[in-house]
CSV table of C-alpha atoms in Angstrom, one decimal:
chain,number,residue,atom,x,y,z
A,1,MET,CA,-32.3,-51.4,-66.3
A,2,ASN,CA,-33.9,-53.4,-69.1
A,3,THR,CA,-36.8,-52.0,-71.1
A,4,GLY,CA,-37.2,-54.9,-73.4
A,5,ARG,CA,-36.0,-52.6,-76.3
A,6,GLY,CA,-32.5,-51.9,-75.0
A,7,ALA,CA,-30.4,-52.0,-71.9
A,8,ILE,CA,-28.3,-49.6,-69.9
A,9,THR,CA,-24.8,-50.9,-69.2
A,10,ARG,CA,-22.7,-50.3,-66.2
A,11,ARG,CA,-21.2,-47.2,-67.9
A,12,ASN,CA,-24.7,-45.8,-68.6
A,13,GLU,CA,-24.3,-46.6,-72.3
A,14,PHE,CA,-27.5,-47.4,-74.1
A,15,LYS,CA,-27.5,-50.5,-76.3
A,16,LEU,CA,-30.0,-50.6,-79.1
A,17,ARG,CA,-31.5,-54.1,-79.5
A,18,ASP,CA,-34.7,-53.7,-81.4
A,19,TRP,CA,-34.4,-53.6,-85.2
A,20,ASN,CA,-37.7,-51.7,-85.6
A,21,ASP,CA,-36.4,-48.9,-83.3
A,22,ALA,CA,-33.2,-48.8,-85.3
A,23,ARG,CA,-35.2,-48.3,-88.5
A,24,ILE,CA,-37.3,-45.6,-86.9
A,25,LEU,CA,-34.2,-43.8,-85.6
A,26,ILE,CA,-32.5,-43.9,-89.0
A,27,ALA,CA,-35.6,-42.8,-90.8
A,28,CYS,CA,-36.3,-39.9,-88.5
A,29,ALA,CA,-32.7,-38.7,-88.8
A,30,GLU,CA,-32.6,-39.0,-92.6
A,31,GLN,CA,-36.1,-37.6,-93.3
A,32,GLY,CA,-35.9,-34.7,-90.7
A,33,SER,CA,-39.4,-35.2,-89.3
A,34,PHE,CA,-41.4,-37.9,-87.6
A,35,ALA,CA,-44.2,-37.5,-90.2
A,36,ALA,CA,-41.9,-38.0,-93.2
A,37,ALA,CA,-40.2,-41.0,-91.4
A,38,ALA,CA,-43.6,-42.6,-90.8
A,39,ALA,CA,-44.6,-42.2,-94.5
A,40,VAL,CA,-41.3,-43.8,-95.6
A,41,LEU,CA,-41.7,-46.6,-93.1
A,42,LYS,CA,-45.4,-47.0,-93.9
A,43,GLN,CA,-46.3,-46.6,-90.3
A,44,ASP,CA,-48.6,-44.1,-88.4
A,45,GLN,CA,-46.9,-40.9,-87.2
A,46,THR,CA,-48.2,-41.6,-83.7
A,47,THR,CA,-46.4,-45.0,-83.6
A,48,VAL,CA,-43.1,-43.3,-84.7
A,49,SER,CA,-43.5,-40.6,-82.1
A,50,ARG,CA,-44.4,-43.1,-79.4
A,51,ARG,CA,-41.4,-45.3,-80.2
A,52,ILE,CA,-39.0,-42.3,-80.1
A,53,GLY,CA,-40.5,-41.3,-76.8
A,54,GLN,CA,-40.0,-44.7,-75.4
A,55,LEU,CA,-36.4,-44.7,-76.5
A,56,GLU,CA,-35.8,-41.3,-75.0
A,57,ALA,CA,-37.3,-42.5,-71.7
A,58,ALA,CA,-35.0,-45.6,-71.7
A,59,VAL,CA,-31.9,-43.4,-72.5
A,60,GLY,CA,-33.0,-40.7,-70.1
A,61,ARG,CA,-32.2,-37.9,-72.6
A,62,PRO,CA,-33.8,-36.3,-75.6
A,63,LEU,CA,-32.8,-37.9,-79.0
A,64,PHE,CA,-34.4,-35.2,-81.2
A,65,ARG,CA,-35.0,-31.5,-81.0
A,66,ARG,CA,-38.6,-31.0,-82.1
A,67,ARG,CA,-39.5,-27.9,-84.0
A,68,ARG,CA,-42.4,-26.8,-86.3
A,69,SER,CA,-40.0,-27.4,-89.2
A,70,GLY,CA,-39.2,-30.9,-88.1
A,71,ALA,CA,-36.9,-32.9,-85.8
A,72,THR,CA,-33.1,-32.9,-85.7
A,73,PRO,CA,-31.0,-35.4,-83.7
A,74,THR,CA,-29.3,-34.2,-80.6
A,75,VAL,CA,-25.8,-35.2,-79.9
A,76,VAL,CA,-27.1,-38.2,-77.9
A,77,GLY,CA,-29.5,-38.9,-80.8
A,78,LEU,CA,-26.7,-38.8,-83.4
A,79,ALA,CA,-24.6,-41.3,-81.4
A,80,LEU,CA,-27.6,-43.7,-81.2
A,81,VAL,CA,-28.4,-43.2,-85.0
A,82,GLU,CA,-24.8,-44.2,-85.7
A,83,ARG,CA,-25.2,-47.3,-83.7
A,84,ALA,CA,-28.5,-48.0,-85.5
A,85,ARG,CA,-26.7,-47.6,-88.9
A,86,ALA,CA,-23.9,-50.0,-87.7
A,87,MET,CA,-26.6,-52.4,-86.7
A,88,ALA,CA,-28.3,-52.1,-90.2
A,89,ALA,CA,-25.0,-52.6,-92.0
A,90,ALA,CA,-24.3,-55.8,-90.0
A,91,VAL,CA,-27.6,-57.3,-91.2
């Protein structure tokens, strides 16, 4: 399955391919909320929420636990954040 932003491999492992999505994932994990991540990235919160939602749909699992106090990465989300950080380090 190819969403244009990533792909699912034979082992059902999601591969992050879009640098903007990587930046959004890292910022959300580090800032603890979509609103704070949006402010740091100088993007609209709606854009950040939509991109995270699209990634979750592509992966088929929630990447963040949403609460009134903010958003924390799930186990799957943490794994993808680590891949995003590795992607950032390689740039």
